[in-house]
mmCIF file of C-alpha atoms in Angstrom:
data_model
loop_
_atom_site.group_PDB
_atom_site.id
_atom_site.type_symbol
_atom_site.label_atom_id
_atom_site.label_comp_id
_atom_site.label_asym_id
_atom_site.label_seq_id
_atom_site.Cartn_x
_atom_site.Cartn_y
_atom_site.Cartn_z
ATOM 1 C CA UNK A 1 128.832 77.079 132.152
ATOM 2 C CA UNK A 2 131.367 76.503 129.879
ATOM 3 C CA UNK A 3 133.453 79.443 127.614
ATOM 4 C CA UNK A 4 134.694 76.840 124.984
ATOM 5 C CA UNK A 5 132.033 76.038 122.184
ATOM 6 C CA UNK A 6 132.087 74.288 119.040
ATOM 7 C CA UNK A 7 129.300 76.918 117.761
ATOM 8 C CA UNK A 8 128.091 80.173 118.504
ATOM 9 C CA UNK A 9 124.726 81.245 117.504
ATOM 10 C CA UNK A 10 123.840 84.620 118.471
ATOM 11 C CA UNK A 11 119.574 84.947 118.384
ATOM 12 C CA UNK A 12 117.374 82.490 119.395
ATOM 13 C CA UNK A 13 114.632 83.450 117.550
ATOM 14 C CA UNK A 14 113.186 80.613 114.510
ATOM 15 C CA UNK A 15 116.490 80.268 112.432
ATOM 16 C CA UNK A 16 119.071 80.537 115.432
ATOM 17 C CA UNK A 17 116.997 77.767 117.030
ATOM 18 C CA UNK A 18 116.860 75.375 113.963
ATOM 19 C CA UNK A 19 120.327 75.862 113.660
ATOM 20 C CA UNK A 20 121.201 74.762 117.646
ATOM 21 C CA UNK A 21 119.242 71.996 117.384
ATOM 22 C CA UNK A 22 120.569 70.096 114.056
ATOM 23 C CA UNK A 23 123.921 71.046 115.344
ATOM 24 C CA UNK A 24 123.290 69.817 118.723
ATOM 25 C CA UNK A 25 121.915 66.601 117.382
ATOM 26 C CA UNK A 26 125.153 65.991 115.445
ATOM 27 C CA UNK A 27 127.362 65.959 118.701
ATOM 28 C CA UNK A 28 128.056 69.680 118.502
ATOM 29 C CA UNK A 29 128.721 71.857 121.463
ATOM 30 C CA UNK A 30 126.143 75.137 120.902
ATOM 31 C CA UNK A 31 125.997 78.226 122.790
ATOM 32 C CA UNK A 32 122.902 79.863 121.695
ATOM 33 C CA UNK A 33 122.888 83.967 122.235
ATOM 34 C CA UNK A 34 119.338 85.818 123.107
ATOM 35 C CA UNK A 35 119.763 89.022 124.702
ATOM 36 C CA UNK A 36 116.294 89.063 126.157
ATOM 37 C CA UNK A 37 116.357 87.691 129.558
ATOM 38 C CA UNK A 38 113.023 85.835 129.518
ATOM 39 C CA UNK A 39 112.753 82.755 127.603
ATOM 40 C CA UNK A 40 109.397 83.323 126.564
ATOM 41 C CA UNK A 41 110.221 86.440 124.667
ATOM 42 C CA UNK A 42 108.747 86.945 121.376
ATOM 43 C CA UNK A 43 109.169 89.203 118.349
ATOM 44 C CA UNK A 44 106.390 91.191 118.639
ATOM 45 C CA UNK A 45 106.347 93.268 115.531
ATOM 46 C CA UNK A 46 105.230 90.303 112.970
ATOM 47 C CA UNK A 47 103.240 87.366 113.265
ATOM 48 C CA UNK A 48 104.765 84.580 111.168
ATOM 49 C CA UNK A 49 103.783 82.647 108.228
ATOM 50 C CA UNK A 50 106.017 79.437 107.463
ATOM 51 C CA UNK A 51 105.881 78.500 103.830
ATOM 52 C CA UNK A 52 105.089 74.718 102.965
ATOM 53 C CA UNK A 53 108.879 74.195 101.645
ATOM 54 C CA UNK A 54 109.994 74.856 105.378
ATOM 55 C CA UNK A 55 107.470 71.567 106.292
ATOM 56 C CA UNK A 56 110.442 68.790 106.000
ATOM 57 C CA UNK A 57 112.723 71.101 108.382
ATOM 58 C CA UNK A 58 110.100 71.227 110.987
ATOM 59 C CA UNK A 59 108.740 67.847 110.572
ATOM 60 C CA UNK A 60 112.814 66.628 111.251
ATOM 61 C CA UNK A 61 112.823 69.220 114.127
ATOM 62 C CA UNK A 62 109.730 67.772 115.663
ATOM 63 C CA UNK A 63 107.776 70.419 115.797
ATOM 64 C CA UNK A 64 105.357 70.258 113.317
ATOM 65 C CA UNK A 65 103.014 67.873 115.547
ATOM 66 C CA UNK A 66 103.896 70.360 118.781
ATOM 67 C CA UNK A 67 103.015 73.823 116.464
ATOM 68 C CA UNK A 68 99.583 72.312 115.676
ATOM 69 C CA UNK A 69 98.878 71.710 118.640
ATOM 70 C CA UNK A 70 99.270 74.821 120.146
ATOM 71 C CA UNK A 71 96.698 76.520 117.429
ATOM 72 C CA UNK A 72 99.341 76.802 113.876
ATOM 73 C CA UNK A 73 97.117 77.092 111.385
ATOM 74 C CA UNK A 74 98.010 74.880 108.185
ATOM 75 C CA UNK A 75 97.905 77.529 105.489
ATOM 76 C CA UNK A 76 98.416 77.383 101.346
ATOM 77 C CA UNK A 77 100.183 80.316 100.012
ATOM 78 C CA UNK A 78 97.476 83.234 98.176
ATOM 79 C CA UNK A 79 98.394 86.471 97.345
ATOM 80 C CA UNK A 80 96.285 89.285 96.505
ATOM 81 C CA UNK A 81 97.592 91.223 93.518
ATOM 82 C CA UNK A 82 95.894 94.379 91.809
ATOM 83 C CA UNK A 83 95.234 91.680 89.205
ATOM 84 C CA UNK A 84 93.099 89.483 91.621
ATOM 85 C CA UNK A 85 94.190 86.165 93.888
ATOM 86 C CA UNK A 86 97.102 84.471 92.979
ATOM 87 C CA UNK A 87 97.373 80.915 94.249
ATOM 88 C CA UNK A 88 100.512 78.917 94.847
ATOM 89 C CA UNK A 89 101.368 76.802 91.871
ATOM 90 C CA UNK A 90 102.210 72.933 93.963
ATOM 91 C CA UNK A 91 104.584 70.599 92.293
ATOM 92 C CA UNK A 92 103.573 66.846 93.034
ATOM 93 C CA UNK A 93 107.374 66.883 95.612
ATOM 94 C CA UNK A 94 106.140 70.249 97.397
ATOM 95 C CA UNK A 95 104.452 69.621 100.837
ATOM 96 C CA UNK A 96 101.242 70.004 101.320
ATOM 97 C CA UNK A 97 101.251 72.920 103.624
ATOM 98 C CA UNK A 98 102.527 75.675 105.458
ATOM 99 C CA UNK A 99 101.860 77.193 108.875
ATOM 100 C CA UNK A 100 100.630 80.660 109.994
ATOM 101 C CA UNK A 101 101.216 80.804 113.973
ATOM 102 C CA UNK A 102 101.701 83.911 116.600
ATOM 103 C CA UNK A 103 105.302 84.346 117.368
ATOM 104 C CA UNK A 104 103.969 84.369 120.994
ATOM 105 C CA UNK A 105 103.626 80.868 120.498
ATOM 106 C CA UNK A 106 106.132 79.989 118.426
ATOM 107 C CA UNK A 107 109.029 81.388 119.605
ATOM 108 C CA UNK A 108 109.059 79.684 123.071
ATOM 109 C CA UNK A 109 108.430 76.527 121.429
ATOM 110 C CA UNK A 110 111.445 76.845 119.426
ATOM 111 C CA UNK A 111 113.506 78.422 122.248
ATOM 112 C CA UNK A 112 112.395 75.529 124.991
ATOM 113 C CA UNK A 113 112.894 72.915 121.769
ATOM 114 C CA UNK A 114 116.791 74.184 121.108
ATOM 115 C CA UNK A 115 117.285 74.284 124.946
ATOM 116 C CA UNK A 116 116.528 70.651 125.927
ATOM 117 C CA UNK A 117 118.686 69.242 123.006
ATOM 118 C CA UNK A 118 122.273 67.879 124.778
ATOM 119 C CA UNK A 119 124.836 69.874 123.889
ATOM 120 C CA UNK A 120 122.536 73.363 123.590
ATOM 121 C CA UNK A 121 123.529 75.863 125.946
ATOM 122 C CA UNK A 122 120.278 78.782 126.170
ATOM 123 C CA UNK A 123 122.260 81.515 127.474
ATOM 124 C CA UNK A 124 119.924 84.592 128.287
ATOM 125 C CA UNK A 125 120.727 87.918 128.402
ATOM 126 C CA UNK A 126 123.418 87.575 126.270
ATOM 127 C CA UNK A 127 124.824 90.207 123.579
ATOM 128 C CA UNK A 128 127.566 89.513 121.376
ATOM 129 C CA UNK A 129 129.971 92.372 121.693
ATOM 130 C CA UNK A 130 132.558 91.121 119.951
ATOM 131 C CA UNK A 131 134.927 88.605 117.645
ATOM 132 C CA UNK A 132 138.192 87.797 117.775
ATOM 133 C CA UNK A 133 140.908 86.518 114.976
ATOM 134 C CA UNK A 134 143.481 83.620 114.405
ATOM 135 C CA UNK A 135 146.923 84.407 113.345
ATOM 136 C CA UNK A 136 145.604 84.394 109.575
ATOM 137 C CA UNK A 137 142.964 87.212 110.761
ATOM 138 C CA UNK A 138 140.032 84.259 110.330
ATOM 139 C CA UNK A 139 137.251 84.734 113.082
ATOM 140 C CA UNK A 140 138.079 82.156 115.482
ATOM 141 C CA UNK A 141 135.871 83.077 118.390
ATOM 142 C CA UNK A 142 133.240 85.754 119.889
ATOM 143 C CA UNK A 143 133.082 87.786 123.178
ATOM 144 C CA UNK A 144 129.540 88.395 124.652
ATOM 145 C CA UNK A 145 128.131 90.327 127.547
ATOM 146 C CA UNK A 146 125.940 87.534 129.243
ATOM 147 C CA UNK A 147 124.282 89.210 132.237
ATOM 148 C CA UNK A 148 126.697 91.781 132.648
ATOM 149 C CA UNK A 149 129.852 89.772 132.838
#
């Protein structure tokens, strides 16, 4: 394990994993931050519904095919208002759907995804506890607590 990174990401949960793996795939070097110290952890609290406009991302992520397959549910946005069902209005450039899946299943995907891209270092039970500054006070680095050291 390295202690020199290009990027640091701290939570590998939907975003933090996007983000690894389109830097990763440019050349970057990624340390990726989860605190939880199994990589199949999952927000439990929500389940998560991924709106069609967030189709392209996961289509150039390659995980649009892989999400399906494990049981995401292609979805079109419709609200229920006191005024009845309000349906998503679809410009001819929108995709054509969205994705309701578990965040059990998600998040592992996503984690496992951002893991094997070169470059991507998973590093588990890690909290950031800490940045530190350049002469000019700019952020130029973080300190973490990664398994107790």
């Amino acid at each position: 394990m390295t202690d020199t990174f290009d990027v640091v990401l701290v939570g590998s949960g939907p975003a933090g994993c996007a983000a690894a793996m389109l830097l990763g795939r440019e050349g970057l070097t990624v340390a990726l931050l989860e605190a939880h110290r199994d990589v199949n952890y999952y927000k439990r609290l929500c389940t998560h519904s991924m709106r069609s406009s967030a189709l392209p991302t996961l289509r150039r992520l390659g995980l649009d095919e892989v999400l399906e397959e494990r049981g995401a549910v292609r979805q079109h946005e419709r609200i229920w208002t006191q005024f009845g069902w309000t349906r998503e209005v679809r410009p001819d450039w929108l995709p054509s759907h969205g994705y309701n899946v578990s965040r059990r299943t998600m998040d592992p995907i996503m984690r496992s995804a951002a893991a094997a891209v070169p470059g991507v270092e998973l590093m588990l039970g890690a909290r950031a506890t800490g940045l530190t500054f350049d002469h000019d006070g700019r952020v130029d680095g973080v300190t973490a607590d990664i398994n107790g050291s």
